[in-house]
Every structure is written in C-alpha cells, then in structure tokens.
Short mmCIF file of C-alpha atoms in Angstrom, two decimals:
data_model
loop_
_atom_site.label_atom_id
_atom_site.label_comp_id
_atom_site.label_asym_id
_atom_site.label_seq_id
_atom_site.Cartn_x
_atom_site.Cartn_y
_atom_site.Cartn_z
CA UNK A 1 -23.56 -4.16 -77.88
CA UNK A 2 -21.74 -3.78 -74.55
CA UNK A 3 -23.05 -0.97 -72.42
CA UNK A 4 -20.21 0.91 -70.63
CA UNK A 5 -20.69 0.77 -66.88
CA UNK A 6 -18.80 1.66 -63.66
CA UNK A 7 -16.33 -0.97 -62.49
CA UNK A 8 -16.93 -2.97 -59.33
CA UNK A 9 -14.21 -3.52 -56.70
CA UNK A 10 -13.23 -5.26 -53.49
CA UNK A 11 -10.62 -4.39 -50.91
CA UNK A 12 -8.55 -5.97 -48.15
CA UNK A 13 -6.34 -4.62 -45.40
CA UNK A 14 -7.99 -2.29 -42.91
CA UNK A 15 -5.17 -1.44 -40.48
CA UNK A 16 -3.37 1.87 -40.39
CA UNK A 17 0.32 1.46 -41.08
CA UNK A 18 -0.29 -1.63 -43.25
CA UNK A 19 -1.20 -1.94 -46.92
CA UNK A 20 -4.79 -1.62 -48.09
CA UNK A 21 -5.31 -3.30 -51.49
CA UNK A 22 -8.14 -2.42 -53.89
CA UNK A 23 -8.94 -4.94 -56.65
CA UNK A 24 -11.07 -3.65 -59.55
CA UNK A 25 -13.25 -5.64 -61.96
CA UNK A 26 -13.66 -3.54 -65.12
CA UNK A 27 -16.01 -4.07 -68.01
CA UNK A 28 -13.51 -2.91 -70.63
CA UNK A 29 -9.73 -3.05 -70.84
CA UNK A 30 -9.77 0.57 -71.91
CA UNK A 31 -11.22 1.72 -68.58
CA UNK A 32 -9.01 3.47 -66.06
CA UNK A 33 -9.83 4.43 -62.49
CA UNK A 34 -9.24 6.83 -59.65
CA UNK A 35 -9.47 5.45 -56.12
CA UNK A 36 -10.49 7.93 -53.43
CA UNK A 37 -9.94 7.15 -49.74
CA UNK A 38 -11.94 9.30 -47.31
CA UNK A 39 -11.82 9.43 -43.49
CA UNK A 40 -13.20 12.39 -41.55
CA UNK A 41 -11.46 15.47 -42.90
CA UNK A 42 -9.05 13.40 -45.00
CA UNK A 43 -9.53 12.70 -48.70
CA UNK A 44 -6.75 11.09 -50.71
CA UNK A 45 -6.93 10.20 -54.42
CA UNK A 46 -4.88 7.58 -56.25
CA UNK A 47 -5.24 7.95 -60.06
CA UNK A 48 -4.34 6.14 -63.27
CA UNK A 49 -5.27 2.72 -61.98
CA UNK A 50 -6.24 -0.14 -64.22
CA UNK A 51 -7.20 -3.16 -62.09
CA UNK A 52 -5.57 -2.82 -58.65
CA UNK A 53 -3.67 -0.57 -56.33
CA UNK A 54 -2.26 -0.64 -52.81
CA UNK A 55 -1.72 2.20 -50.41
CA UNK A 56 -0.70 2.45 -46.77
CA UNK A 57 -2.50 4.93 -44.59
CA UNK A 58 -0.42 6.54 -41.82
CA UNK A 59 -1.15 6.33 -38.08
CA UNK A 60 -1.99 10.01 -38.14
CA UNK A 61 -5.34 9.09 -39.72
CA UNK A 62 -6.34 7.93 -36.22
CA UNK A 63 -6.63 11.59 -35.27
CA UNK A 64 -9.95 11.40 -37.13
CA UNK A 65 -11.15 8.54 -34.90
CA UNK A 66 -11.79 10.51 -31.72
CA UNK A 67 -9.77 10.11 -28.55
CA UNK A 68 -11.67 7.07 -27.25
CA UNK A 69 -11.99 5.07 -30.48
CA UNK A 70 -9.56 2.57 -31.93
CA UNK A 71 -11.45 2.40 -35.24
CA UNK A 72 -13.60 4.54 -37.51
CA UNK A 73 -15.69 4.05 -40.60
CA UNK A 74 -14.47 5.76 -43.78
CA UNK A 75 -15.05 5.06 -47.43
CA UNK A 76 -13.37 3.96 -50.63
CA UNK A 77 -14.74 5.28 -53.92
CA UNK A 78 -13.71 3.94 -57.31
CA UNK A 79 -14.36 6.35 -60.22
CA UNK A 80 -14.36 4.71 -63.66
CA UNK A 81 -13.13 6.58 -66.77
CA UNK A 82 -13.27 5.77 -70.47
CA UNK A 83 -10.74 8.04 -72.02
CA UNK A 84 -11.34 11.37 -70.40
CA UNK A 85 -14.99 10.72 -69.61
CA UNK A 86 -16.33 9.49 -66.31
CA UNK A 87 -18.44 6.39 -66.74
CA UNK A 88 -19.58 6.21 -63.10
CA UNK A 89 -18.46 5.60 -59.56
CA UNK A 90 -19.03 3.15 -56.71
CA UNK A 91 -18.48 3.70 -52.99
CA UNK A 92 -18.03 1.20 -50.16
CA UNK A 93 -17.51 1.72 -46.45
CA UNK A 94 -14.23 0.70 -44.86
CA UNK A 95 -13.60 0.41 -41.10
CA UNK A 96 -9.99 1.35 -40.40
CA UNK A 97 -8.30 0.42 -37.10
CA UNK A 98 -5.13 1.58 -35.41
CA UNK A 99 -2.91 -1.29 -34.26
CA UNK A 100 -1.69 -1.82 -30.70
CA UNK A 101 2.08 -1.66 -31.02
CA UNK A 102 5.08 0.28 -29.76
CA UNK A 103 4.41 3.09 -32.24
CA UNK A 104 0.87 3.74 -31.01
CA UNK A 105 1.27 3.38 -27.23
CA UNK A 106 1.56 6.33 -24.84
CA UNK A 107 4.95 8.03 -24.97
CA UNK A 108 6.98 9.60 -22.16
CA UNK A 109 7.78 13.28 -22.53
CA UNK A 110 10.20 13.23 -19.60
CA UNK A 111 11.49 10.83 -16.95
CA UNK A 112 9.06 9.71 -14.27
CA UNK A 113 10.04 11.08 -10.85
CA UNK A 114 9.64 9.15 -7.59
CA UNK A 115 9.63 11.07 -4.31
CA UNK A 116 8.54 10.60 -0.70
CA UNK A 117 4.83 11.25 -0.25
CA UNK A 118 4.81 11.36 3.57
CA UNK A 119 5.83 14.74 4.92
CA UNK A 120 8.98 14.84 7.04
CA UNK A 121 10.41 11.41 6.28
CA UNK A 122 12.78 12.42 3.47
CA UNK A 123 13.85 15.53 5.37
CA UNK A 124 14.66 13.39 8.40
CA UNK A 125 16.20 10.29 6.83
CA UNK A 126 16.82 11.00 3.14
CA UNK A 127 15.34 7.61 2.25
CA UNK A 128 12.16 5.59 1.95
CA UNK A 129 11.45 3.85 5.29
CA UNK A 130 9.73 0.47 5.46
CA UNK A 131 6.18 0.43 6.88
CA UNK A 132 6.00 4.23 6.88
CA UNK A 133 6.86 5.69 3.48
CA UNK A 134 4.65 6.06 0.44
CA UNK A 135 6.16 6.67 -2.98
CA UNK A 136 4.79 9.56 -5.04
CA UNK A 137 5.08 8.88 -8.78
CA UNK A 138 4.86 11.88 -11.09
CA UNK A 139 4.33 11.00 -14.76
CA UNK A 140 4.69 13.01 -17.95
CA UNK A 141 3.09 10.96 -20.75
CA UNK A 142 1.06 11.77 -23.83
CA UNK A 143 -1.25 9.67 -25.94
CA UNK A 144 -0.45 9.32 -29.61
CA UNK A 145 -2.50 10.13 -32.71
CA UNK A 146 -5.36 11.82 -30.89
CA UNK A 147 -5.53 9.54 -27.83
CA UNK A 148 -5.39 10.94 -24.32
CA UNK A 149 -4.08 9.35 -21.11
CA UNK A 150 -6.91 7.57 -19.32
CA UNK A 151 -5.36 5.80 -16.33
CA UNK A 152 -2.14 5.28 -14.42
CA UNK A 153 -1.30 2.42 -12.08
CA UNK A 154 1.63 1.50 -9.86
CA UNK A 155 2.27 -2.01 -8.53
CA UNK A 156 4.67 -2.57 -5.62
CA UNK A 157 4.82 -5.88 -3.75
CA UNK A 158 1.58 -7.02 -5.45
CA UNK A 159 -0.30 -3.96 -4.19
CA UNK A 160 -1.80 -1.78 -6.92
CA UNK A 161 -2.57 1.93 -6.78
CA UNK A 162 -4.70 3.53 -9.51
CA UNK A 163 -5.23 7.12 -10.56
CA UNK A 164 -6.45 9.24 -13.43
CA UNK A 165 -4.10 12.17 -12.77
CA UNK A 166 -0.39 12.34 -13.57
CA UNK A 167 0.54 11.70 -9.91
CA UNK A 168 -0.09 8.50 -7.95
CA UNK A 169 0.72 7.82 -4.31
CA UNK A 170 1.59 4.19 -3.63
CA UNK A 171 0.41 2.05 -0.76
CA UNK A 172 2.62 1.89 2.34
CA UNK A 173 5.99 0.41 1.39
CA UNK A 174 5.91 -2.67 3.62
CA UNK A 175 9.05 -4.37 2.27
CA UNK A 176 12.69 -3.33 2.32
CA UNK A 177 15.77 -3.56 0.14
CA UNK A 178 15.76 -3.16 -3.62
CA UNK A 179 12.04 -3.17 -4.32
CA UNK A 180 10.79 -3.54 -7.91
CA UNK A 181 7.85 -1.52 -9.19
CA UNK A 182 5.74 -1.60 -12.34
CA UNK A 183 3.90 1.40 -13.76
CA UNK A 184 1.23 1.10 -16.43
CA UNK A 185 0.08 4.09 -18.44
CA UNK A 186 -3.13 3.40 -20.33
CA UNK A 187 -4.48 5.71 -23.00
CA UNK A 188 -8.08 6.37 -23.89
CA UNK A 189 -7.96 3.64 -26.55
CA UNK A 190 -6.70 1.00 -24.13
CA UNK A 191 -3.09 1.03 -25.33
CA UNK A 192 -0.68 0.47 -22.43
CA UNK A 193 2.94 1.49 -21.93
CA UNK A 194 4.75 -0.32 -19.12
CA UNK A 195 7.56 1.17 -17.08
CA UNK A 196 9.59 -0.80 -14.53
CA UNK A 197 12.31 0.06 -12.06
CA UNK A 198 13.72 -0.36 -8.58
CA UNK A 199 13.38 1.79 -5.49
CA UNK A 200 15.50 1.36 -2.36
CA UNK A 201 13.60 1.03 0.92
CA UNK A 202 15.42 1.13 4.27
CA UNK A 203 14.52 -1.60 6.77
CA UNK A 204 12.44 -0.56 9.76
CA UNK A 205 10.56 -2.29 12.58
CA UNK A 206 8.51 -0.73 15.35
CA UNK A 207 10.24 -0.46 18.74
CA UNK A 208 9.99 -3.46 21.05
CA UNK A 209 10.45 -3.57 24.81
CA UNK A 210 10.12 -6.00 27.69
CA UNK A 211 9.99 -5.06 31.35
CA UNK A 212 10.54 -7.06 34.52
CA UNK A 213 9.84 -5.57 37.96
CA UNK A 214 10.81 -6.83 41.41
CA UNK A 215 11.69 -5.46 44.82
CA UNK A 216 15.37 -5.26 45.65
CA UNK A 217 16.99 -5.91 49.02
CA UNK A 218 15.98 -2.43 50.16
CA UNK A 219 12.36 -3.02 49.09
CA UNK A 220 12.65 -0.46 46.29
CA UNK A 221 11.43 -1.26 42.79
CA UNK A 222 14.08 -2.70 40.48
CA UNK A 223 12.95 -2.27 36.85
CA UNK A 224 14.81 -4.26 34.18
CA UNK A 225 14.29 -3.21 30.57
CA UNK A 226 15.33 -4.89 27.33
CA UNK A 227 14.36 -3.76 23.85
CA UNK A 228 15.32 -2.59 20.40
CA UNK A 229 14.85 0.53 18.27
CA UNK A 230 15.70 0.51 14.56
CA UNK A 231 18.60 2.92 14.17
CA UNK A 232 18.08 3.94 10.49
CA UNK A 233 21.70 4.98 10.16
CA UNK A 234 21.70 6.45 13.68
CA UNK A 235 19.19 9.07 12.54
CA UNK A 236 16.17 7.68 14.35
CA UNK A 237 14.87 9.28 17.54
CA UNK A 238 14.96 7.26 20.75
CA UNK A 239 13.44 7.73 24.18
CA UNK A 240 12.53 5.50 27.10
CA UNK A 241 10.32 6.24 30.09
CA UNK A 242 9.03 4.28 33.06
CA UNK A 243 5.71 5.22 34.65
CA UNK A 244 4.51 4.13 38.07
CA UNK A 245 1.81 4.84 40.62
CA UNK A 246 0.38 3.35 43.77
CA UNK A 247 -2.59 1.14 42.99
CA UNK A 248 -4.92 3.53 44.75
CA UNK A 249 -3.73 6.54 42.72
CA UNK A 250 -5.08 7.64 39.34
CA UNK A 251 -1.95 9.52 38.26
CA UNK A 252 1.29 8.03 37.04
CA UNK A 253 4.69 9.52 37.77
CA UNK A 254 7.22 9.51 34.94
CA UNK A 255 10.93 8.71 34.97
CA UNK A 256 12.95 9.46 31.82
CA UNK A 257 15.56 6.77 31.32
CA UNK A 258 18.65 7.92 29.36
CA UNK A 259 19.64 5.53 26.58
CA UNK A 260 22.77 5.86 24.45
CA UNK A 261 22.21 2.86 22.21
CA UNK A 262 19.41 1.63 20.00
CA UNK A 263 19.75 -1.70 21.81
CA UNK A 264 18.13 -1.26 25.22
CA UNK A 265 19.50 -3.09 28.25
CA UNK A 266 18.83 -0.91 31.28
CA UNK A 267 18.03 -1.31 34.95
CA UNK A 268 16.77 1.45 37.21
CA UNK A 269 15.82 1.64 40.87
CA UNK A 270 12.74 3.55 42.00
CA UNK A 271 12.45 4.41 45.71
CA UNK A 272 9.00 3.27 46.81
CA UNK A 273 7.19 2.43 50.00
CA UNK A 274 7.21 -1.14 51.20
CA UNK A 275 3.68 -0.65 52.53
CA UNK A 276 2.09 0.08 49.13
CA UNK A 277 1.56 -1.95 45.99
CA UNK A 278 2.23 -0.34 42.59
CA UNK A 279 1.35 -0.40 38.92
CA UNK A 280 4.26 0.13 36.52
CA UNK A 281 4.76 0.15 32.78
CA UNK A 282 7.39 1.42 30.35
CA UNK A 283 7.23 3.19 26.98
CA UNK A 284 9.81 3.25 24.21
CA UNK A 285 9.45 5.73 21.35
CA UNK A 286 11.19 6.55 18.09
CA UNK A 287 10.40 8.97 15.25
CA UNK A 288 7.45 6.91 14.06
CA UNK A 289 5.77 5.18 16.97
CA UNK A 290 5.53 4.39 20.67
CA UNK A 291 5.34 0.97 22.25
CA UNK A 292 3.92 0.50 25.77
CA UNK A 293 4.55 -2.60 27.82
CA UNK A 294 1.67 -4.12 29.70
CA UNK A 295 1.06 -2.81 33.21
CA UNK A 296 2.82 -4.89 35.85
CA UNK A 297 1.64 -5.19 39.43
CA UNK A 298 4.22 -4.95 42.19
CA UNK A 299 3.01 -6.02 45.60
CA UNK A 300 4.05 -4.58 48.94
CA UNK A 301 7.14 -6.05 50.54
CA UNK A 302 6.78 -9.65 51.72
CA UNK A 303 5.50 -10.39 55.20
CA UNK A 304 4.18 -13.83 56.10
CA UNK A 305 1.71 -12.30 58.54
CA UNK A 306 1.24 -8.57 58.95
CA UNK A 307 -1.20 -6.57 61.09
CA UNK A 308 -2.12 -3.00 60.20
CA UNK A 309 -1.32 -0.46 62.88
CA UNK A 310 -5.02 0.33 63.32
CA UNK A 311 -5.66 -3.32 64.10
CA UNK A 312 -8.31 -3.61 61.37
CA UNK A 313 -6.41 -5.34 58.60
CA UNK A 314 -4.33 -8.48 58.21
CA UNK A 315 -1.87 -9.15 55.43
CA UNK A 316 -0.83 -12.68 54.49
CA UNK A 317 2.28 -12.88 52.32
CA UNK A 318 2.42 -9.07 52.09
CA UNK A 319 2.00 -5.90 54.08
CA UNK A 320 -1.66 -5.23 54.76
CA UNK A 321 -2.86 -2.22 52.73
CA UNK A 322 -6.54 -2.33 53.59
CA UNK A 323 -8.77 -2.74 56.60
CA UNK A 324 -9.50 -6.25 55.41
CA UNK A 325 -7.93 -9.63 54.90
CA UNK A 326 -5.27 -8.76 52.30
CA UNK A 327 -3.72 -11.85 50.71
CA UNK A 328 -0.57 -11.69 48.63
CA UNK A 329 0.18 -15.41 48.36
CA UNK A 330 -1.11 -18.20 46.18
CA UNK A 331 -3.89 -20.17 47.88
CA UNK A 332 -4.12 -23.95 47.68
CA UNK A 333 -7.19 -25.94 48.70
CA UNK A 334 -7.20 -29.73 48.79
CA UNK A 335 -3.90 -29.85 46.95
CA UNK A 336 -4.78 -27.61 44.01
CA UNK A 337 -4.67 -23.86 43.34
CA UNK A 338 -7.79 -22.25 44.77
CA UNK A 339 -8.65 -20.62 41.43
CA UNK A 340 -8.64 -24.04 39.74
CA UNK A 341 -10.74 -25.50 42.57
CA UNK A 342 -13.42 -22.80 42.19
CA UNK A 343 -13.38 -23.17 38.42
CA UNK A 344 -13.93 -26.91 38.79
CA UNK A 345 -17.00 -26.28 40.93
CA UNK A 346 -18.57 -24.08 38.25
CA UNK A 347 -17.65 -26.55 35.53
CA UNK A 348 -19.65 -29.19 37.38
CA UNK A 349 -22.84 -27.20 36.96
CA UNK A 350 -25.00 -27.78 33.93
CA UNK A 351 -25.45 -24.50 32.02
CA UNK A 352 -29.25 -24.65 32.30
CA UNK A 353 -29.10 -25.29 36.02
CA UNK A 354 -26.63 -22.45 36.45
#
C-alpha cells in the first residue's frame, strides 16, 4: 500500500519584482498544499495549491536585507495536506536579490543646488569665474528599500571629486563657457543614479604685462607698458604700478599709473639722475592675482669716456658710478663678444683637468 508522504518541490525565479514559481511533486492527486515564503520578519502563505504556484515579491522585501546587502537568504516551505490533515512539510532556502533598475536606484527628494564655493566671487561677479571658482553641489537623495546613500561624485572636465556627505566641492573650474557636469549618487548597495547638467563659467585669464625702459632725450626714464586684464563685464579690479630704485639702494619707490581700460598701453616718464643706474619693474593686479614683470636694468646716461670727479673712476660707454673701471658697452676681443671668447677658453679645458 502507498504510504502518504510530504510532497517534494523545486522553485525558480529569485528576483524581487519578478515571478517566483514553485513546482510541487505530490504522491497523491488528492493532496493539496500551502506554500509559505519567509524573509526576515516577513511570512506570506499561499494556500489551496495542487502542483504549482507563482508569486511576485515586492521590492519592499529588500528592507529585510540590511542597508549594505543586495540579497538575503529566506526560505520556502511547502506544507502537504490530505483532506484537512497535514501529512508533512519540506523547507528549502531561497536567496532573493533586488534588481538594479530605475525603481531601485537612489531617488532625489529635491533639486540639486549648485553655488559658488569660493567666498567673495559670487558677491563680486555674480558668476563662476574660470581658473578661480569651485562649484558647491548640495544633494538631497535617499536610498530605496532600506539602502542608504554611500557616495557622491561630480565630474567636470574629466576631473572627479568624491564625497560621502551631501555636499561636494568641485575642483577648480579651469574651462569656460557652457560646461557639462555629471553627478553620480551611489547607494550602499552599489546602485547608481546619474544626474547631468550644464553650468556657465565666465572666461578669465591672469593679467599679463610687458615693460620696456629707456632713457629719453632728457636722460629721464621712459617706461612703456603694454598688457591686458580680463574685464569680466567691467567688474574686475585693475591697478598698475611701476617700481624703481638705484642699483645701490635696497628700497623701491612706487608710482601708481592710472589706467582707464582693461587693455594697457601706457607710457610714463620718471625723473632720474643721469649719473646712476636703476632697477625697474612693473606690477599689474586684478581681483584675483598680481603679475610682476622681470626687473630691468637701466644704465646711466651714455658717455663714451667719463671720469669721476674724484679722479678715481673711469666710465666707458656710461657715466662712471664707482671708483673703478665701469664699463657699460659690449666688449669684443679678436672679433667676437668677450663673453663668448671667455666661454670658449673654458670649453677647451677637459673637465678632469679643470
């Protein structure tokens, strides 16, 4: 005689949001079954089943997984009945996973805001400024079905900034125009929501300046200046100064040069002594930076042969400033510049001999 026994079963489909099918092999056609799905604090029964059933578990079951897990082990139990009597039951483990799709990714609670991160720039210009601004992104995202937000990132011009808090400061914005950005919000299960957009960055370059110095017909210093400051809608600061000193002095004197335009084309005259040589340089500044030209040397006024009043110094090609032979002309020896001649002598020596 047949001995009544609990039915065996198999199952397929282990993804939340998709069907899970349970197929039952029963020993008698009179047997019926109840299928019990269990996961954490969840227990759901499906009764009156003969040989198979399908059910779809909701994404909310992932709240039983833990914030960092994309899967969890639960169980399926099949209880076999003959009439109203339980014959027996069998239980098997099932590992359920939550899919990676638009329904399970992090979700925005409000619009991401983008503001200037560098103090003073927005108040001054009302815009992002190339090579100076940093964009501050403030996010408001939540993970779904028990996940939390694990990481944020912002990519601008192939430069990536990462952070674990809801605010990220970008790298320096080193491009201008309509600049695309990409934000990625990753939850604790590795699901990523991507956000893209455009920010407008105003063009900016550091000030540039060239300086040329010579003596005029009155032996004063004539300083010629050409340069450029980025106007930023005529909101940028602008200033220009020339500094000079005698070579023997340690302190520079400063002349402020008025400029009305962001394009610099100025010439100034500085009364100086024809008996002294000078060091001069110029500085141009805007809101962000200062640029200094290199120091230029300006010799005394020209004199082919000059004797100091004390009779102890001789100047050749310039006024004598020292009690010494003071040469202000190029020197040629045997048809070549003296510097090149001396260099050639040293080049003739073998390093070991030298």
